[in-house]
GROMACS .gro file of C-alpha atoms in nm:
model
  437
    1UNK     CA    1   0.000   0.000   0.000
    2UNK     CA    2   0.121   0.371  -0.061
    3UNK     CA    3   0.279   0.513   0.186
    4UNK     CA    4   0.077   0.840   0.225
    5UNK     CA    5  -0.274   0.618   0.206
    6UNK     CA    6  -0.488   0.535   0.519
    7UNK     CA    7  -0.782   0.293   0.569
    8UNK     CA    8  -1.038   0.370   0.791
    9UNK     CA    9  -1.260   0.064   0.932
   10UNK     CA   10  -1.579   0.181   1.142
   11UNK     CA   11  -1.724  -0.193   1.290
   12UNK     CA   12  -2.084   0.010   1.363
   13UNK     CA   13  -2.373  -0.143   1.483
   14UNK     CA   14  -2.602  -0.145   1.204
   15UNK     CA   15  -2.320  -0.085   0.921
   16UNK     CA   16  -1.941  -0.174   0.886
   17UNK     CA   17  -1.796   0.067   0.654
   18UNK     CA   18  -1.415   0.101   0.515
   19UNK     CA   19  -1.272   0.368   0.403
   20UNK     CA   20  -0.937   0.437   0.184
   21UNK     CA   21  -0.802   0.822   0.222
   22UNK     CA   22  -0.537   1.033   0.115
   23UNK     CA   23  -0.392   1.335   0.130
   24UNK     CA   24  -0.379   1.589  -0.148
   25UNK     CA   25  -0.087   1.832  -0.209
   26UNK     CA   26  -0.301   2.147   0.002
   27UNK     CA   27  -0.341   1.877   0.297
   28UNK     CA   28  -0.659   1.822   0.260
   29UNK     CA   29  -0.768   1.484   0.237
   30UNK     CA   30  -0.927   1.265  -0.082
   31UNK     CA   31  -1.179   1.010  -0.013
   32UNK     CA   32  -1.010   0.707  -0.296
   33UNK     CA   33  -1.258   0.411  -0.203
   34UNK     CA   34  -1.540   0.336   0.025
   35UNK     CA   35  -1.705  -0.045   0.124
   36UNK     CA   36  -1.991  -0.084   0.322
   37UNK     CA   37  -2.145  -0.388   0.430
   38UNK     CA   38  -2.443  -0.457   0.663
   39UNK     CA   39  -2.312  -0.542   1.039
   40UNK     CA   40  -2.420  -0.853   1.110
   41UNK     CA   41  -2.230  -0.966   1.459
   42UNK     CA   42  -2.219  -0.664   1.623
   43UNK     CA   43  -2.510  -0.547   1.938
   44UNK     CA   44  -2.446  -0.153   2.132
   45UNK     CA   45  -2.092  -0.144   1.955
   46UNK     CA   46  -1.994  -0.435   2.117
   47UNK     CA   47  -1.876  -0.783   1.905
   48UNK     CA   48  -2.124  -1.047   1.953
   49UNK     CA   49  -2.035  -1.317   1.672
   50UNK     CA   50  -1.705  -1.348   1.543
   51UNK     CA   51  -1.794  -1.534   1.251
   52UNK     CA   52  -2.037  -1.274   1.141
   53UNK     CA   53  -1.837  -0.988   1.222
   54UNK     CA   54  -1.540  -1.120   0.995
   55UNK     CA   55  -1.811  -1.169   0.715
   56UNK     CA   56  -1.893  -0.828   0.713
   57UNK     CA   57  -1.577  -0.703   0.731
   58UNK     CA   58  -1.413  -0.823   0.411
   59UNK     CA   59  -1.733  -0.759   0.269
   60UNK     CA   60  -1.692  -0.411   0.300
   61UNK     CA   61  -1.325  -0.430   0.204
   62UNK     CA   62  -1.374  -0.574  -0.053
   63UNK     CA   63  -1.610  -0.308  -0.180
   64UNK     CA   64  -1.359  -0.057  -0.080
   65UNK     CA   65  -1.089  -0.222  -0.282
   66UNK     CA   66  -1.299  -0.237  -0.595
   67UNK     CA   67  -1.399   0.113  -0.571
   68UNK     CA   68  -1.029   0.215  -0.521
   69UNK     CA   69  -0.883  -0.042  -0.760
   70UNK     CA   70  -0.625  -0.119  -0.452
   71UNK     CA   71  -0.557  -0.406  -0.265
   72UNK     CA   72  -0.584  -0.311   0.163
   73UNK     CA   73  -0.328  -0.466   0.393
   74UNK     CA   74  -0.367  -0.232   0.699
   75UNK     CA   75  -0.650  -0.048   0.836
   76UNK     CA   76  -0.695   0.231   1.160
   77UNK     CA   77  -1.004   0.063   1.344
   78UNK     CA   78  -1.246   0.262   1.583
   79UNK     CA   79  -1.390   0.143   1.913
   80UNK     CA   80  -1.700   0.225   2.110
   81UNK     CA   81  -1.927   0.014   2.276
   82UNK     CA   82  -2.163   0.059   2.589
   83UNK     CA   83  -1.837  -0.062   2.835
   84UNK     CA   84  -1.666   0.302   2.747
   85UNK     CA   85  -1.660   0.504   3.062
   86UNK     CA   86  -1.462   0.797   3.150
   87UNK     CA   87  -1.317   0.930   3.456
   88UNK     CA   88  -1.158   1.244   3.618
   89UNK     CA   89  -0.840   1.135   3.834
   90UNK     CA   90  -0.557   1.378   3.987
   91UNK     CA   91  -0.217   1.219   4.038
   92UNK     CA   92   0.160   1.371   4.079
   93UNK     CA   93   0.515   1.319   4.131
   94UNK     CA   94   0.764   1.439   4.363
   95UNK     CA   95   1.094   1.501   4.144
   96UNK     CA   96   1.439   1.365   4.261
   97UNK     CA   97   1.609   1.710   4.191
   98UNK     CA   98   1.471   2.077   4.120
   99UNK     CA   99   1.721   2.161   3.962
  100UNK     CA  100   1.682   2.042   3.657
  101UNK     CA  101   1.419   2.121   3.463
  102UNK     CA  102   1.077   1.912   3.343
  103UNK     CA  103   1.099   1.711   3.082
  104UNK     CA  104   0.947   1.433   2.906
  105UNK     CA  105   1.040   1.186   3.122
  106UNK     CA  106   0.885   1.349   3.436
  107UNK     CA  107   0.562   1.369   3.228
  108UNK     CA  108   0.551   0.984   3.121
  109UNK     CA  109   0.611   0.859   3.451
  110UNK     CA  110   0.318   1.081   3.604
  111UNK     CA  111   0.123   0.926   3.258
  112UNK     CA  112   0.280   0.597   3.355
  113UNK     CA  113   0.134   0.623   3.725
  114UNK     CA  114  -0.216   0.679   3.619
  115UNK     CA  115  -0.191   0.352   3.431
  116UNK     CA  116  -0.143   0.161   3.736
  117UNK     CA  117  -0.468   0.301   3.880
  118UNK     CA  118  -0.698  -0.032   3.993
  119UNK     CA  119  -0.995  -0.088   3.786
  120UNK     CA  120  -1.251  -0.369   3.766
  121UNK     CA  121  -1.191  -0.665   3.673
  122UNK     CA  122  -1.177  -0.727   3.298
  123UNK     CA  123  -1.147  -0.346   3.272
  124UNK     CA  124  -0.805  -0.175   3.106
  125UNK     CA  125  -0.725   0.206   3.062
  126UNK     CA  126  -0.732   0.271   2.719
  127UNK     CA  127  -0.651   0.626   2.723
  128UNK     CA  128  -0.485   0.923   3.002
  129UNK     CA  129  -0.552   1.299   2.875
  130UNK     CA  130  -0.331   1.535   3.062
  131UNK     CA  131  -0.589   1.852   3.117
  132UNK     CA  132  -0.419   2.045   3.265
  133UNK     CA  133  -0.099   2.064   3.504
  134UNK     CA  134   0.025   2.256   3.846
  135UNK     CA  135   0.378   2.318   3.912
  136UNK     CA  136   0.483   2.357   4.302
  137UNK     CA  137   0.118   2.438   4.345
  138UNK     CA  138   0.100   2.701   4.058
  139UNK     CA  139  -0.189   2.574   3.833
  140UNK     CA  140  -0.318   2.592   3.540
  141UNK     CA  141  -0.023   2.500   3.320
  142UNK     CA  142  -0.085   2.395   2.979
  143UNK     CA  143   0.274   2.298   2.906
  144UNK     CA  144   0.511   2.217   3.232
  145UNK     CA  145   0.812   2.142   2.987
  146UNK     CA  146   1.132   2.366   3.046
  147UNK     CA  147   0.963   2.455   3.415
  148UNK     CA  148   1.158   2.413   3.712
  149UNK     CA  149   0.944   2.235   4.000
  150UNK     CA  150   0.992   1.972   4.303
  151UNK     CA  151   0.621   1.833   4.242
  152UNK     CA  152   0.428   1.800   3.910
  153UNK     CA  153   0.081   1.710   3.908
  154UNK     CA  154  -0.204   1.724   3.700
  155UNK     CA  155  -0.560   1.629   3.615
  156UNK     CA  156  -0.636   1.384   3.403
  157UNK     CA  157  -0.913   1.276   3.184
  158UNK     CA  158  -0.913   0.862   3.175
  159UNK     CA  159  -1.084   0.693   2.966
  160UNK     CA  160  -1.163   0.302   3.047
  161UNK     CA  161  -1.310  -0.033   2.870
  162UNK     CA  162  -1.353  -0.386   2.839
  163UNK     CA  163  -1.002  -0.549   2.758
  164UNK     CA  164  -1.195  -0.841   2.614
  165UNK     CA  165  -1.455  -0.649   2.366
  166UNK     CA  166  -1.106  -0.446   2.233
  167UNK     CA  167  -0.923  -0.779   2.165
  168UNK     CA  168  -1.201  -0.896   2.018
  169UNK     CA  169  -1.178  -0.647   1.756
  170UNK     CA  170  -0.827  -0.722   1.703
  171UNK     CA  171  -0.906  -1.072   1.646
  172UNK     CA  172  -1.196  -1.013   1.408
  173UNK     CA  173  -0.981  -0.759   1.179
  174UNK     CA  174  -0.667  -0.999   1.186
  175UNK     CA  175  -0.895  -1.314   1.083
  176UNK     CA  176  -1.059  -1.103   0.818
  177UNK     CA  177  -0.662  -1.105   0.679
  178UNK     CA  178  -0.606  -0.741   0.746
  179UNK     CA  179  -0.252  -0.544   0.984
  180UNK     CA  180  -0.440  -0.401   1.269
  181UNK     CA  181  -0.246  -0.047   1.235
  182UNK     CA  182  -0.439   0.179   1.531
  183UNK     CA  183  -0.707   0.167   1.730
  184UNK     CA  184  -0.914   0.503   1.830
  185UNK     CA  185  -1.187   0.586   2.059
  186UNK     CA  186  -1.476   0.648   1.810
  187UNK     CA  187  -1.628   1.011   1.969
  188UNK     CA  188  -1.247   1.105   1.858
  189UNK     CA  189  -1.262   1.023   1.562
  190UNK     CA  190  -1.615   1.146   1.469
  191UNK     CA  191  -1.457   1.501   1.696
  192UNK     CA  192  -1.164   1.489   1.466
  193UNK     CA  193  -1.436   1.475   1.134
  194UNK     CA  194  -1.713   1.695   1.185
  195UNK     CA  195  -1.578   1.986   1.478
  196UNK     CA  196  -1.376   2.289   1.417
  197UNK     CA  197  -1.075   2.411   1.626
  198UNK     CA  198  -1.242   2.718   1.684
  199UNK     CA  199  -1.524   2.520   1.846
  200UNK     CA  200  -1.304   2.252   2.042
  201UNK     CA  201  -1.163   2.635   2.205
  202UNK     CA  202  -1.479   2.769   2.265
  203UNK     CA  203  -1.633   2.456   2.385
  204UNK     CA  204  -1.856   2.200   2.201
  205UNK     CA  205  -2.052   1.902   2.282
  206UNK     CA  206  -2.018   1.655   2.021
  207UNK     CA  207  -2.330   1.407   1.989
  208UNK     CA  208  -2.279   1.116   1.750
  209UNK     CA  209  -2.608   0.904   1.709
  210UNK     CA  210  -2.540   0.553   1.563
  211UNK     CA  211  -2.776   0.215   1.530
  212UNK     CA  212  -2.664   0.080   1.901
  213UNK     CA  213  -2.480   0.363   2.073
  214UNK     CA  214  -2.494   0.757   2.081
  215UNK     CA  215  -2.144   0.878   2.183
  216UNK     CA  216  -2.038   1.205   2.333
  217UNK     CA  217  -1.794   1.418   2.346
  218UNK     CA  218  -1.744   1.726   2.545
  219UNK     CA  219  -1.458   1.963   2.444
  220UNK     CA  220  -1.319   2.300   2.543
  221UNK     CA  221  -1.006   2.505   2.566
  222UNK     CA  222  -0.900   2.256   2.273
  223UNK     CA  223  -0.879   1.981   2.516
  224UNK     CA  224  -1.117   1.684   2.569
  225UNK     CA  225  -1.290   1.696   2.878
  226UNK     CA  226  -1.533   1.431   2.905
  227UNK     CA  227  -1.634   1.106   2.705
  228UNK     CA  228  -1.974   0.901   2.723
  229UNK     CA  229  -2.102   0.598   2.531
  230UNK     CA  230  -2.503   0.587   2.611
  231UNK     CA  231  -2.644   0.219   2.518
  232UNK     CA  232  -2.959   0.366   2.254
  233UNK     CA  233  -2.926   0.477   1.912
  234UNK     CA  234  -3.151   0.452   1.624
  235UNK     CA  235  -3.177   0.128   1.644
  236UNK     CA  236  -3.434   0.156   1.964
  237UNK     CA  237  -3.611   0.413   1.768
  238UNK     CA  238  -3.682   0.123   1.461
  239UNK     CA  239  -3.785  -0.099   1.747
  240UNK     CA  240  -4.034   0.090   1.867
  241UNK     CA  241  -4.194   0.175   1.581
  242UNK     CA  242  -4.218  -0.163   1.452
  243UNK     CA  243  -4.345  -0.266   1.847
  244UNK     CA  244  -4.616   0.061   1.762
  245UNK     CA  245  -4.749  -0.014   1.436
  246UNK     CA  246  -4.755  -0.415   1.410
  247UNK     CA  247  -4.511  -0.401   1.141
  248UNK     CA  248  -4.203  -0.539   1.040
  249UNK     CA  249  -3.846  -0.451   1.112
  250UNK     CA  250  -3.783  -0.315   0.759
  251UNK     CA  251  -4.084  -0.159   0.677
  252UNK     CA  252  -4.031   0.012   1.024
  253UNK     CA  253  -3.643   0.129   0.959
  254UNK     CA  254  -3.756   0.304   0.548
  255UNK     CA  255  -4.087   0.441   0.758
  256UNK     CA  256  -3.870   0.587   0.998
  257UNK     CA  257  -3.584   0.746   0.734
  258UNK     CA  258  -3.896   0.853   0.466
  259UNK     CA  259  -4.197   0.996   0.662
  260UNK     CA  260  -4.006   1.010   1.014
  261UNK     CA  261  -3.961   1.374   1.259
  262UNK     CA  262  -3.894   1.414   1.577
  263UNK     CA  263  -4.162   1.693   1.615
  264UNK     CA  264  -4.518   1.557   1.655
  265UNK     CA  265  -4.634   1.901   1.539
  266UNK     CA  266  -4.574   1.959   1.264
  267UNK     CA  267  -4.812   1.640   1.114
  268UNK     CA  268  -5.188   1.708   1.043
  269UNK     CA  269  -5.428   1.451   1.186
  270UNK     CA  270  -5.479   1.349   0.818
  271UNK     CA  271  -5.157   1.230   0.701
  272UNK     CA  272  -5.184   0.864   0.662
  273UNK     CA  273  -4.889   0.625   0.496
  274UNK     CA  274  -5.028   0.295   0.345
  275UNK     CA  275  -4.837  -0.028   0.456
  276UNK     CA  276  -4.847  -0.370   0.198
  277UNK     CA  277  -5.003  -0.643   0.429
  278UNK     CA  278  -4.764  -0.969   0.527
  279UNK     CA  279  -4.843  -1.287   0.290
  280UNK     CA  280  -5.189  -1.116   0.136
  281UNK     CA  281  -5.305  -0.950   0.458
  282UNK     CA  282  -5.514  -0.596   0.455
  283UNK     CA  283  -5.240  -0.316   0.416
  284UNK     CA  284  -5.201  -0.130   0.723
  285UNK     CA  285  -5.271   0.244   0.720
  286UNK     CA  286  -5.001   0.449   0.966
  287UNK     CA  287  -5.109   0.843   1.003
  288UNK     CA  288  -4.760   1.044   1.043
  289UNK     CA  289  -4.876   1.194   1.356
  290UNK     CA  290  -4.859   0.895   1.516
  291UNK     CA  291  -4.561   0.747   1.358
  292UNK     CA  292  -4.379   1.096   1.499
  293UNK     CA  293  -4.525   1.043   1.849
  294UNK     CA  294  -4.364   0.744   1.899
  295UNK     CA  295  -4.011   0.884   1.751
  296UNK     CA  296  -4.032   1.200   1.960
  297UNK     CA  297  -4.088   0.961   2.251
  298UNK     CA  298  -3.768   0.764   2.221
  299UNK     CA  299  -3.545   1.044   2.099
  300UNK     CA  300  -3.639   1.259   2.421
  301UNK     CA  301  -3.511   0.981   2.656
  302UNK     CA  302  -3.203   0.953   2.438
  303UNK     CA  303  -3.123   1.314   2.421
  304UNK     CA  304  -3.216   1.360   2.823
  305UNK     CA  305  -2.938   1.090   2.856
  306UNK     CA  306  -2.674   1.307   2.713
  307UNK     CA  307  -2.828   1.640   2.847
  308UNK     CA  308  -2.737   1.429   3.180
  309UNK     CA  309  -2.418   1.383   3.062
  310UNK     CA  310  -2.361   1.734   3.000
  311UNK     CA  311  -2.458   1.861   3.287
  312UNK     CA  312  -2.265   1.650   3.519
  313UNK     CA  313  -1.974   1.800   3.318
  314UNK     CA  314  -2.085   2.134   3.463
  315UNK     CA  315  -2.208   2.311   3.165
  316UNK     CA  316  -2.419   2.504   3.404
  317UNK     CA  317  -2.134   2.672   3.578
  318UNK     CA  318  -1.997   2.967   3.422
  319UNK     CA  319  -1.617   2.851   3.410
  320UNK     CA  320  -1.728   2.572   3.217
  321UNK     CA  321  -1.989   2.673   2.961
  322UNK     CA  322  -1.999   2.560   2.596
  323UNK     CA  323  -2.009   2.866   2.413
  324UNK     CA  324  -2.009   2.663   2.091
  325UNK     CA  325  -2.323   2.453   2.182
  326UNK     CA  326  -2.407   2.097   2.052
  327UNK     CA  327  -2.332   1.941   1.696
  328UNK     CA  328  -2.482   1.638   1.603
  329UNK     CA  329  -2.316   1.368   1.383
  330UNK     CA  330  -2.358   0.994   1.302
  331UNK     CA  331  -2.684   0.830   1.088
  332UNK     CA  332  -2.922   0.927   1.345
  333UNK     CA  333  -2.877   1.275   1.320
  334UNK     CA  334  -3.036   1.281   0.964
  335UNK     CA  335  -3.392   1.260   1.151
  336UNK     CA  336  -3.587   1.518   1.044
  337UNK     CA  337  -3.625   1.827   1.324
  338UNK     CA  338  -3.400   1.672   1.556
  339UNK     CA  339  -3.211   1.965   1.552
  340UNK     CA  340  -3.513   2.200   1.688
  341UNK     CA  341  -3.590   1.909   1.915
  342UNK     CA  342  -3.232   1.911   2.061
  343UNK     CA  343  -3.254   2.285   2.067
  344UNK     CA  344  -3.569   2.245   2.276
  345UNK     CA  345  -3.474   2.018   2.540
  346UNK     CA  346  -3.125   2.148   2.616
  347UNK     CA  347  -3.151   2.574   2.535
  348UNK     CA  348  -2.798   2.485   2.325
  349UNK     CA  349  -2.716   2.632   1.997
  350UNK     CA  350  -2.725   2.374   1.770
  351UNK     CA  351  -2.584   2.233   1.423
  352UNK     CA  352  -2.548   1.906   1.209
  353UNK     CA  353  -2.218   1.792   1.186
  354UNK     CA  354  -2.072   1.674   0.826
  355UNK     CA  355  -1.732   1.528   0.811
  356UNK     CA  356  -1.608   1.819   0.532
  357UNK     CA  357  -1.382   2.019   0.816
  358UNK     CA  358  -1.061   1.819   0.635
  359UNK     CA  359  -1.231   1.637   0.329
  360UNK     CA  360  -1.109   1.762  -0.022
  361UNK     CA  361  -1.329   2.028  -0.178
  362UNK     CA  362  -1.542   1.845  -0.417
  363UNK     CA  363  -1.614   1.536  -0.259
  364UNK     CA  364  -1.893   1.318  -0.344
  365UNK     CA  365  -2.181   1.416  -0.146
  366UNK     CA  366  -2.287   1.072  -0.037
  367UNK     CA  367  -1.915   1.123   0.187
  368UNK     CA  368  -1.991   1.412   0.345
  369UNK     CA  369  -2.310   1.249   0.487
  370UNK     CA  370  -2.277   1.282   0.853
  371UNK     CA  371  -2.328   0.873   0.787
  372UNK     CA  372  -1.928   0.893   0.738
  373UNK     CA  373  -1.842   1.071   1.055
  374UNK     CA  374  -1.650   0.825   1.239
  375UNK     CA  375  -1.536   0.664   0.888
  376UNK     CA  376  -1.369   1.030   0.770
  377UNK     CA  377  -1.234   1.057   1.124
  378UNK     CA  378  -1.054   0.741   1.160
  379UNK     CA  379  -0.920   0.763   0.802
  380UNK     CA  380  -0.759   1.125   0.962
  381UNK     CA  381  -0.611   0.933   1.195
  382UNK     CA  382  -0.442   0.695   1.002
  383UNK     CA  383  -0.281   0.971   0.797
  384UNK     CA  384  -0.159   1.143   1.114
  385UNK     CA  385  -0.025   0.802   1.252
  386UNK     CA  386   0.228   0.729   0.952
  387UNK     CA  387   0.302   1.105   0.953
  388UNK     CA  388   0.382   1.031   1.322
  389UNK     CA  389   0.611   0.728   1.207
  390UNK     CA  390   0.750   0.897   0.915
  391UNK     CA  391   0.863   1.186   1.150
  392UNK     CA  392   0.993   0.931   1.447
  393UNK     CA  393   1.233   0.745   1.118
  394UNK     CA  394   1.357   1.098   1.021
  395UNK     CA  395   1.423   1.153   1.322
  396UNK     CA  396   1.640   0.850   1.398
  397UNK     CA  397   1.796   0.910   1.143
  398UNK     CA  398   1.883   1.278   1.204
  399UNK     CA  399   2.031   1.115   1.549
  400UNK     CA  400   2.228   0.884   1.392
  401UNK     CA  401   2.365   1.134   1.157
  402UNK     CA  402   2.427   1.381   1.418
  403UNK     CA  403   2.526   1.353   1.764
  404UNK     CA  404   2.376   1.717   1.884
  405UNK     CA  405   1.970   1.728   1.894
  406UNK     CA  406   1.860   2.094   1.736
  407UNK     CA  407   1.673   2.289   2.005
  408UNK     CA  408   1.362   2.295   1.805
  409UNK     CA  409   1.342   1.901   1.807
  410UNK     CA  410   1.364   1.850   2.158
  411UNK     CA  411   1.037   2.110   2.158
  412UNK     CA  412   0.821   1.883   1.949
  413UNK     CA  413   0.932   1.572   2.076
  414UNK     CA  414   0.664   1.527   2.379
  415UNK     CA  415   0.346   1.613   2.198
  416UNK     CA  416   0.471   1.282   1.989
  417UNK     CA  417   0.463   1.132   2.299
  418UNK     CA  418   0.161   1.188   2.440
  419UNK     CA  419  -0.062   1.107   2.125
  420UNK     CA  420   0.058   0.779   2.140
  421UNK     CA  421  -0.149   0.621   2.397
  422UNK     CA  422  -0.363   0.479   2.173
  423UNK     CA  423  -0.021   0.356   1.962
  424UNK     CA  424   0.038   0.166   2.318
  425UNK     CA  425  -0.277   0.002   2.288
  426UNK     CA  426  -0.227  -0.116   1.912
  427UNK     CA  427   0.079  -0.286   2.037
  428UNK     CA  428  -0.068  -0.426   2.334
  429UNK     CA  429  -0.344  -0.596   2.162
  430UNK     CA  430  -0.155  -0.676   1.891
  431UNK     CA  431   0.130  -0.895   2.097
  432UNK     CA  432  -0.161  -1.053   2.262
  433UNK     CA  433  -0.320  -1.200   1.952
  434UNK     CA  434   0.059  -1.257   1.845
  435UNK     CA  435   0.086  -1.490   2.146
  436UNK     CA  436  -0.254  -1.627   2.140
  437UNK     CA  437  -0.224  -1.807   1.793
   0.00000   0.00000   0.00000
């Protein structure tokens, strides 16, 4: 595979859908290929059947390929799931000698301390976000490097799951014959698609609604602050209306993308939708109002959930408001009114998100789809992972060349080091399916 190419693969509840990227000459990244297959093994984000799972993975790679006319050997997978939870921790370090100044080493074994935190069992820490730091009890410190300081601490954002559901992954990409090359939390990557970095500053709240799961992501300052996976999606909402109406699952799902709104409003008593009977039964005649009734129903308990979420971030408070309000990404978000509904319920400004913040200008429509989100997103981070790599060999190689380190390097070198959490994970998960075969 080219070298400046990235595959993203989004294992989704309802779809799995792969994605080959690259990136143009202005940076800006070209959509080359895109696969999508139904998702057959997979319940609230979470694998359920390998077998299945593998299926519809090289289902959808294969699509990809064809589209792209290119074979795929690696791809950047996302994870999500209802076993996501996220935490707020504090930790710090006493350092040996104040004297010297901070530097990256003090930072990864505060990192490295966090990791050691006791969780529950079958739980792992997948990712630790520095927010923020204090020096000697001076705080707020974005950067403590080149600081001169007896104790470092800081706060951290933690983010935790199911060891078992994230090898389970790695198995299910590895048996479908493909190089597990990074794995991401999924609100990241949808973050990374559809928000600005004007927004991140100002402080968003980042709602992706998929078929099992509707993940969130809470930003501000540029930082993220908090991360929640809540266990509905539109999947409940198809449920419900098939439970409502006495009809099956499809006819339920096209009702629900055609005719459905979140607003109960905005139907007239009158507005009736004709449904073919099963096996030469009477059609069955659906008015819109109702159909909406039972939407809105659902889709206020899902968007309560994450209004809960929010405000046990503190929204409320001053310090912590979201001037940038909500934007809403994923397949669900394409429900008609949702926006006014989500408008309603919380008093935030509010926008759909579509994954075009990095995507080349004229890209296929269908792409931009706020479908894509978390597709677009972990393509991004592919591309910024072998840009990572590409970096770390020149690098190397500048070493070996020369025994003095520029000034400027040593600078860069620990926001390398921090991204790479997630890189840590990769190569954890990928040494235990090494050692498992």
């Amino acid at each position: 595979m080219e070298h400046n190419l990235a595959v993203g693969l989004d294992i989704g509840t309802t779809k799995i859908v792969a994605m080959i990227g690259r990136k143009n000459e202005y940076g800006k990244v070209e959509i080359l290929g895109i696969g999508k297959s139904k998702s057959l093994g997979v319940h609230r984000g979470v694998v359920n059947n390998i077998t299945q799972t593998i299926q519809s993975i090289q289902q959808a790679v294969q699509e990809a390929e064809v589209s792209a006319e290119m074979k795929i050997e690696g791809v950047t997978v996302g994870i999500a799931g209802q076993h996501i939870r996220s935490l707020q921790h504090s930790d710090y370090i006493t350092r040996p000698n104040s004297e010297n100044v901070i530097d990256d080493d003090d930072i990864d074994r505060l990192i490295n301390q966090v990791h050691k935190l006791v969780m529950l069992p079958g739980e792992e820490i997948i990712h630790v976000l520095p927010q923020e730091y204090k020096v000697d009890g001076q705080a707020e410190i974005k950067e403590p490097i080149g600081m001169y300081g007896g104790r470092l601490e800081a706060n951290f954002h933690v983010v935790v799951g199911q060891v078992s559901s994230i090898r389970n992954i790695g198995r299910c990409v590895q048996s479908a014959g493909l190089n597990l090359e990074g794995i991401t939390l999924e609100p990241l990557a949808s973050a990374n698609a559809v928000l600005s970095q004007e927004e991140k500053e100002a402080g968003v709240a980042l709602i992706d609604i998929g078929g099992g799961t509707t993940d969130l992501a809470i930003f501000r300052d540029g930082i993220i602050r908090h991360t929640a996976v809540i266990p509905f999606g539109g999947n409940v909402i198809t449920e419900d209306i098939k439970e409502g109406c006495s009809i099956i699952e499809k006819q339920a799902e096209l009702l629900k993308i055609k005719f459905g709104s979140a607003w109960p409003g905005e139907n007239k008593d009158n507005e009736i939708v004709s449904i073919p009977g099963l096996r030469g039964r009477e059609p069955k005649e659906i008015t819109l109002k109702n159909l909406s009734k039972i939407i809105h129903a659902r889709v206020v308990e899902i968007i309560e959930q994450v209004y809960v979420e929010i405000k046990n971030y503190g929204h409320e408070e001053q310090k912590k408001k979201l001037i940038a309000g909500i934007v809403l990404t994923g397949g669900g978000s394409q429900l008609k009114h949702l926006k006014q509904l989500v408008e309603y319920i919380t008093g935030m400004d509010t926008r759909i998100g579509y994954p075009n913040e990095h995507l080349a200008g004229g890209s296929d429509d269908d792409i931009t789809s706020p479908l894509y989100a978390t597709a677009v997103g972990l393509v991004l981070d592919g591309l910024k992972r072998q840009e990572r790599k590409t970096l770390e060999q020149q690098d190397e190689i500048a070493i070996e060349n020369e025994e003095e380190k520029p000034v400027e390097e040593i600078k860069e070198k620990p926001i390398k080091e921090r991204r790479s959490f997630l890189d840590k994970l990769t190569e954890r998960v990928k040494d235990f399916l090494d050692n498992a075969e």
